[in-house]
GROMACS .gro file of C-alpha atoms in nm:
model
  258
    1UNK     CA    1  -2.470  -3.550  -5.356
    2UNK     CA    2  -2.417  -3.414  -5.706
    3UNK     CA    3  -2.678  -3.144  -5.662
    4UNK     CA    4  -2.835  -2.999  -5.974
    5UNK     CA    5  -2.608  -2.890  -6.256
    6UNK     CA    6  -2.854  -2.608  -6.324
    7UNK     CA    7  -2.699  -2.440  -6.020
    8UNK     CA    8  -2.350  -2.473  -6.163
    9UNK     CA    9  -2.264  -2.291  -6.485
   10UNK     CA   10  -1.999  -2.467  -6.693
   11UNK     CA   11  -1.647  -2.333  -6.648
   12UNK     CA   12  -1.349  -2.378  -6.880
   13UNK     CA   13  -1.012  -2.232  -6.787
   14UNK     CA   14  -0.695  -2.214  -6.992
   15UNK     CA   15  -0.360  -2.206  -6.813
   16UNK     CA   16  -0.097  -2.080  -7.056
   17UNK     CA   17   0.182  -2.143  -6.802
   18UNK     CA   18   0.527  -2.010  -6.904
   19UNK     CA   19   0.457  -1.999  -7.276
   20UNK     CA   20   0.425  -1.753  -7.566
   21UNK     CA   21   0.569  -1.408  -7.634
   22UNK     CA   22   0.396  -1.072  -7.651
   23UNK     CA   23   0.291  -1.108  -8.015
   24UNK     CA   24   0.187  -1.474  -7.997
   25UNK     CA   25  -0.006  -1.421  -7.672
   26UNK     CA   26  -0.189  -1.123  -7.822
   27UNK     CA   27  -0.269  -1.317  -8.139
   28UNK     CA   28  -0.399  -1.612  -7.939
   29UNK     CA   29  -0.622  -1.383  -7.734
   30UNK     CA   30  -0.758  -1.226  -8.054
   31UNK     CA   31  -0.835  -1.573  -8.192
   32UNK     CA   32  -1.004  -1.676  -7.868
   33UNK     CA   33  -1.220  -1.365  -7.875
   34UNK     CA   34  -1.397  -1.511  -8.178
   35UNK     CA   35  -1.504  -1.832  -8.004
   36UNK     CA   36  -1.863  -1.910  -7.915
   37UNK     CA   37  -1.860  -1.916  -7.534
   38UNK     CA   38  -2.233  -1.870  -7.474
   39UNK     CA   39  -2.344  -2.066  -7.170
   40UNK     CA   40  -1.989  -2.122  -7.043
   41UNK     CA   41  -1.766  -1.914  -6.815
   42UNK     CA   42  -1.427  -1.902  -6.989
   43UNK     CA   43  -1.112  -1.774  -6.818
   44UNK     CA   44  -0.756  -1.777  -6.953
   45UNK     CA   45  -0.434  -1.728  -6.757
   46UNK     CA   46  -0.146  -1.578  -6.956
   47UNK     CA   47   0.187  -1.503  -6.793
   48UNK     CA   48   0.184  -1.193  -6.574
   49UNK     CA   49   0.381  -1.009  -6.844
   50UNK     CA   50   0.107  -1.070  -7.102
   51UNK     CA   51  -0.203  -1.029  -6.885
   52UNK     CA   52  -0.301  -0.676  -6.977
   53UNK     CA   53  -0.222  -0.704  -7.349
   54UNK     CA   54  -0.421  -1.029  -7.365
   55UNK     CA   55  -0.708  -0.863  -7.181
   56UNK     CA   56  -0.715  -0.582  -7.436
   57UNK     CA   57  -0.694  -0.828  -7.725
   58UNK     CA   58  -0.993  -1.023  -7.593
   59UNK     CA   59  -1.193  -0.709  -7.658
   60UNK     CA   60  -1.566  -0.729  -7.599
   61UNK     CA   61  -1.571  -1.108  -7.570
   62UNK     CA   62  -1.699  -1.259  -7.249
   63UNK     CA   63  -1.368  -1.436  -7.184
   64UNK     CA   64  -1.201  -1.319  -6.862
   65UNK     CA   65  -0.838  -1.337  -6.751
   66UNK     CA   66  -0.660  -1.476  -6.447
   67UNK     CA   67  -0.315  -1.458  -6.297
   68UNK     CA   68  -0.132  -1.787  -6.255
   69UNK     CA   69  -0.023  -1.696  -5.903
   70UNK     CA   70  -0.067  -1.430  -5.636
   71UNK     CA   71   0.110  -1.323  -5.320
   72UNK     CA   72  -0.047  -1.349  -4.975
   73UNK     CA   73   0.074  -1.005  -4.860
   74UNK     CA   74  -0.072  -0.659  -4.917
   75UNK     CA   75   0.255  -0.483  -5.003
   76UNK     CA   76   0.618  -0.461  -4.898
   77UNK     CA   77   0.963  -0.603  -4.970
   78UNK     CA   78   0.856  -0.913  -5.164
   79UNK     CA   79   1.065  -0.906  -5.479
   80UNK     CA   80   0.903  -1.073  -5.777
   81UNK     CA   81   0.560  -1.099  -5.617
   82UNK     CA   82   0.225  -0.932  -5.686
   83UNK     CA   83  -0.034  -0.853  -5.422
   84UNK     CA   84  -0.405  -0.926  -5.457
   85UNK     CA   85  -0.473  -0.552  -5.438
   86UNK     CA   86  -0.246  -0.487  -5.739
   87UNK     CA   87  -0.424  -0.755  -5.939
   88UNK     CA   88  -0.766  -0.621  -5.841
   89UNK     CA   89  -0.666  -0.266  -5.933
   90UNK     CA   90  -0.556  -0.389  -6.277
   91UNK     CA   91  -0.909  -0.522  -6.325
   92UNK     CA   92  -0.793  -0.885  -6.339
   93UNK     CA   93  -1.086  -1.076  -6.183
   94UNK     CA   94  -0.944  -1.427  -6.134
   95UNK     CA   95  -0.637  -1.592  -5.981
   96UNK     CA   96  -0.511  -1.951  -5.990
   97UNK     CA   97  -0.385  -2.067  -5.650
   98UNK     CA   98  -0.219  -2.391  -5.543
   99UNK     CA   99  -0.135  -2.534  -5.884
  100UNK     CA  100   0.073  -2.850  -5.847
  101UNK     CA  101   0.368  -2.684  -6.019
  102UNK     CA  102   0.364  -2.408  -5.757
  103UNK     CA  103   0.347  -2.675  -5.488
  104UNK     CA  104   0.614  -2.911  -5.624
  105UNK     CA  105   0.861  -2.671  -5.789
  106UNK     CA  106   0.828  -2.367  -5.564
  107UNK     CA  107   0.750  -2.546  -5.238
  108UNK     CA  108   0.411  -2.393  -5.169
  109UNK     CA  109   0.238  -2.588  -4.892
  110UNK     CA  110  -0.122  -2.601  -4.773
  111UNK     CA  111  -0.068  -2.322  -4.521
  112UNK     CA  112   0.059  -2.084  -4.788
  113UNK     CA  113  -0.221  -2.184  -5.025
  114UNK     CA  114  -0.471  -2.115  -4.749
  115UNK     CA  115  -0.327  -1.769  -4.682
  116UNK     CA  116  -0.325  -1.684  -5.054
  117UNK     CA  117  -0.688  -1.790  -5.092
  118UNK     CA  118  -0.788  -1.576  -4.793
  119UNK     CA  119  -0.593  -1.273  -4.918
  120UNK     CA  120  -0.728  -1.300  -5.273
  121UNK     CA  121  -1.090  -1.327  -5.161
  122UNK     CA  122  -1.047  -1.042  -4.915
  123UNK     CA  123  -0.928  -0.824  -5.204
  124UNK     CA  124  -1.237  -0.911  -5.407
  125UNK     CA  125  -1.074  -1.154  -5.647
  126UNK     CA  126  -1.220  -1.483  -5.763
  127UNK     CA  127  -1.016  -1.798  -5.705
  128UNK     CA  128  -0.943  -2.116  -5.899
  129UNK     CA  129  -0.806  -2.337  -5.619
  130UNK     CA  130  -0.611  -2.640  -5.738
  131UNK     CA  131  -0.583  -2.976  -5.562
  132UNK     CA  132  -0.445  -3.312  -5.671
  133UNK     CA  133  -0.233  -3.612  -5.583
  134UNK     CA  134   0.101  -3.737  -5.717
  135UNK     CA  135   0.147  -4.073  -5.890
  136UNK     CA  136   0.317  -4.211  -5.578
  137UNK     CA  137   0.026  -4.103  -5.361
  138UNK     CA  138  -0.222  -4.248  -5.607
  139UNK     CA  139  -0.040  -4.582  -5.621
  140UNK     CA  140  -0.032  -4.590  -5.239
  141UNK     CA  141  -0.409  -4.550  -5.227
  142UNK     CA  142  -0.382  -4.202  -5.072
  143UNK     CA  143  -0.570  -4.002  -5.336
  144UNK     CA  144  -0.869  -3.903  -5.125
  145UNK     CA  145  -0.662  -3.840  -4.811
  146UNK     CA  146  -0.431  -3.604  -5.000
  147UNK     CA  147  -0.697  -3.427  -5.203
  148UNK     CA  148  -0.942  -3.378  -4.917
  149UNK     CA  149  -0.668  -3.246  -4.689
  150UNK     CA  150  -0.586  -2.991  -4.960
  151UNK     CA  151  -0.955  -2.901  -4.991
  152UNK     CA  152  -0.971  -2.860  -4.612
  153UNK     CA  153  -0.679  -2.615  -4.625
  154UNK     CA  154  -0.845  -2.417  -4.905
  155UNK     CA  155  -1.174  -2.410  -4.714
  156UNK     CA  156  -1.008  -2.251  -4.411
  157UNK     CA  157  -0.924  -1.950  -4.628
  158UNK     CA  158  -1.263  -1.913  -4.793
  159UNK     CA  159  -1.491  -1.629  -4.691
  160UNK     CA  160  -1.726  -1.651  -4.989
  161UNK     CA  161  -1.769  -1.979  -5.177
  162UNK     CA  162  -1.947  -1.806  -5.463
  163UNK     CA  163  -1.608  -1.672  -5.570
  164UNK     CA  164  -1.429  -2.009  -5.562
  165UNK     CA  165  -1.387  -2.279  -5.825
  166UNK     CA  166  -1.207  -2.599  -5.721
  167UNK     CA  167  -0.985  -2.760  -5.984
  168UNK     CA  168  -0.898  -3.127  -5.933
  169UNK     CA  169  -0.577  -3.191  -6.124
  170UNK     CA  170  -0.410  -3.527  -6.063
  171UNK     CA  171  -0.040  -3.440  -6.083
  172UNK     CA  172   0.043  -3.756  -6.275
  173UNK     CA  173  -0.192  -3.648  -6.557
  174UNK     CA  174  -0.066  -3.292  -6.606
  175UNK     CA  175   0.124  -3.260  -6.934
  176UNK     CA  176   0.185  -3.635  -6.955
  177UNK     CA  177  -0.085  -3.730  -7.203
  178UNK     CA  178  -0.233  -3.953  -6.935
  179UNK     CA  179  -0.580  -3.872  -6.812
  180UNK     CA  180  -0.791  -4.003  -6.527
  181UNK     CA  181  -1.073  -4.221  -6.652
  182UNK     CA  182  -1.411  -4.049  -6.640
  183UNK     CA  183  -1.521  -4.277  -6.357
  184UNK     CA  184  -1.202  -4.217  -6.155
  185UNK     CA  185  -1.228  -3.840  -6.201
  186UNK     CA  186  -1.596  -3.849  -6.109
  187UNK     CA  187  -1.519  -4.043  -5.791
  188UNK     CA  188  -1.278  -3.776  -5.669
  189UNK     CA  189  -1.514  -3.493  -5.765
  190UNK     CA  190  -1.801  -3.670  -5.587
  191UNK     CA  191  -1.592  -3.703  -5.272
  192UNK     CA  192  -1.488  -3.338  -5.282
  193UNK     CA  193  -1.852  -3.240  -5.308
  194UNK     CA  194  -1.942  -3.481  -5.028
  195UNK     CA  195  -1.673  -3.325  -4.807
  196UNK     CA  196  -1.814  -2.979  -4.876
  197UNK     CA  197  -2.164  -3.098  -4.783
  198UNK     CA  198  -2.044  -3.252  -4.458
  199UNK     CA  199  -1.800  -2.977  -4.354
  200UNK     CA  200  -1.932  -2.654  -4.506
  201UNK     CA  201  -2.296  -2.680  -4.614
  202UNK     CA  202  -2.526  -2.863  -4.852
  203UNK     CA  203  -2.585  -2.539  -5.043
  204UNK     CA  204  -2.213  -2.481  -5.094
  205UNK     CA  205  -2.167  -2.841  -5.205
  206UNK     CA  206  -2.448  -2.813  -5.457
  207UNK     CA  207  -2.337  -2.479  -5.602
  208UNK     CA  208  -1.955  -2.493  -5.601
  209UNK     CA  209  -1.805  -2.575  -5.937
  210UNK     CA  210  -1.546  -2.853  -5.936
  211UNK     CA  211  -1.353  -2.874  -6.261
  212UNK     CA  212  -1.107  -3.133  -6.392
  213UNK     CA  213  -0.756  -3.072  -6.524
  214UNK     CA  214  -0.492  -3.309  -6.655
  215UNK     CA  215  -0.433  -3.365  -7.029
  216UNK     CA  216  -0.781  -3.245  -7.124
  217UNK     CA  217  -0.821  -3.250  -7.501
  218UNK     CA  218  -1.107  -3.212  -7.751
  219UNK     CA  219  -1.132  -3.591  -7.774
  220UNK     CA  220  -1.196  -3.658  -7.405
  221UNK     CA  221  -1.378  -3.341  -7.297
  222UNK     CA  222  -1.730  -3.457  -7.379
  223UNK     CA  223  -1.709  -3.788  -7.192
  224UNK     CA  224  -1.543  -3.628  -6.891
  225UNK     CA  225  -1.797  -3.348  -6.895
  226UNK     CA  226  -2.087  -3.591  -6.885
  227UNK     CA  227  -1.992  -3.698  -6.533
  228UNK     CA  228  -2.240  -3.546  -6.285
  229UNK     CA  229  -1.983  -3.380  -6.058
  230UNK     CA  230  -1.746  -3.249  -6.327
  231UNK     CA  231  -1.843  -2.890  -6.403
  232UNK     CA  232  -1.580  -2.808  -6.663
  233UNK     CA  233  -1.205  -2.807  -6.713
  234UNK     CA  234  -0.874  -2.638  -6.643
  235UNK     CA  235  -0.681  -2.688  -6.966
  236UNK     CA  236  -0.305  -2.668  -7.009
  237UNK     CA  237  -0.133  -2.733  -7.342
  238UNK     CA  238  -0.453  -2.750  -7.546
  239UNK     CA  239  -0.540  -2.395  -7.438
  240UNK     CA  240  -0.248  -2.263  -7.644
  241UNK     CA  241  -0.431  -2.345  -7.969
  242UNK     CA  242  -0.753  -2.157  -8.027
  243UNK     CA  243  -0.903  -2.440  -8.235
  244UNK     CA  244  -0.838  -2.702  -7.966
  245UNK     CA  245  -0.955  -2.477  -7.685
  246UNK     CA  246  -1.267  -2.390  -7.881
  247UNK     CA  247  -1.335  -2.759  -7.942
  248UNK     CA  248  -1.306  -2.829  -7.569
  249UNK     CA  249  -1.554  -2.551  -7.494
  250UNK     CA  250  -1.787  -2.690  -7.762
  251UNK     CA  251  -1.758  -3.045  -7.625
  252UNK     CA  252  -1.817  -2.922  -7.271
  253UNK     CA  253  -2.144  -2.776  -7.397
  254UNK     CA  254  -2.221  -3.105  -7.570
  255UNK     CA  255  -2.213  -3.281  -7.234
  256UNK     CA  256  -2.575  -3.174  -7.198
  257UNK     CA  257  -2.533  -2.956  -6.888
  258UNK     CA  258  -2.637  -2.622  -7.039
   0.00000   0.00000   0.00000
């Protein structure tokens, strides 16, 4: 079910969340531009305010940028929102959709996530679609039910799987210092890939990148990355330090999947 990793290029994303100022975001982007990212797709998501300055600061590096959120509408009276067309016009190639903080704090449900995925892909953007269970759901033995229902909602909005990366982020591991064991993370990734094979196609299952997020650090990236269905990471706090983020990229390469 794992397919061949040769079909799936490693992917490491950095979600800066609501952090940094103009100067510190620009300086971080300049530092990141010096990293060795050969063989890995690297995408960072500054705040919307810092996107364009970070993009300029990344210069000729191969690191791309993403928004942390996107609207589902094309235009109109939606104060504080940004349409996929606006993001595309600004030459921002990636968007993060469905992050647990958007779901839990801002009340985004599966239907909204689905509509955002559809709108982003229609506009020609590439999507990092997040799924994951809470601690209560995990303790109740509902992990796969919750995660696969979220994957199902994402899938309904997908018109081109080539432009989609799925990020499994157990909510209880985000920013807590806790991390799913490599075997537990692999089990969820395996089941996501199995669902794709059974409900979309074997080709999509084999080629879609499924990355892990949740307290990823330089010290655990290699072991996590060695799991057959983990194709990289979505990194939070550790992406705010160029040295740590670079070490995660290096250790992802060291997993032997290049």
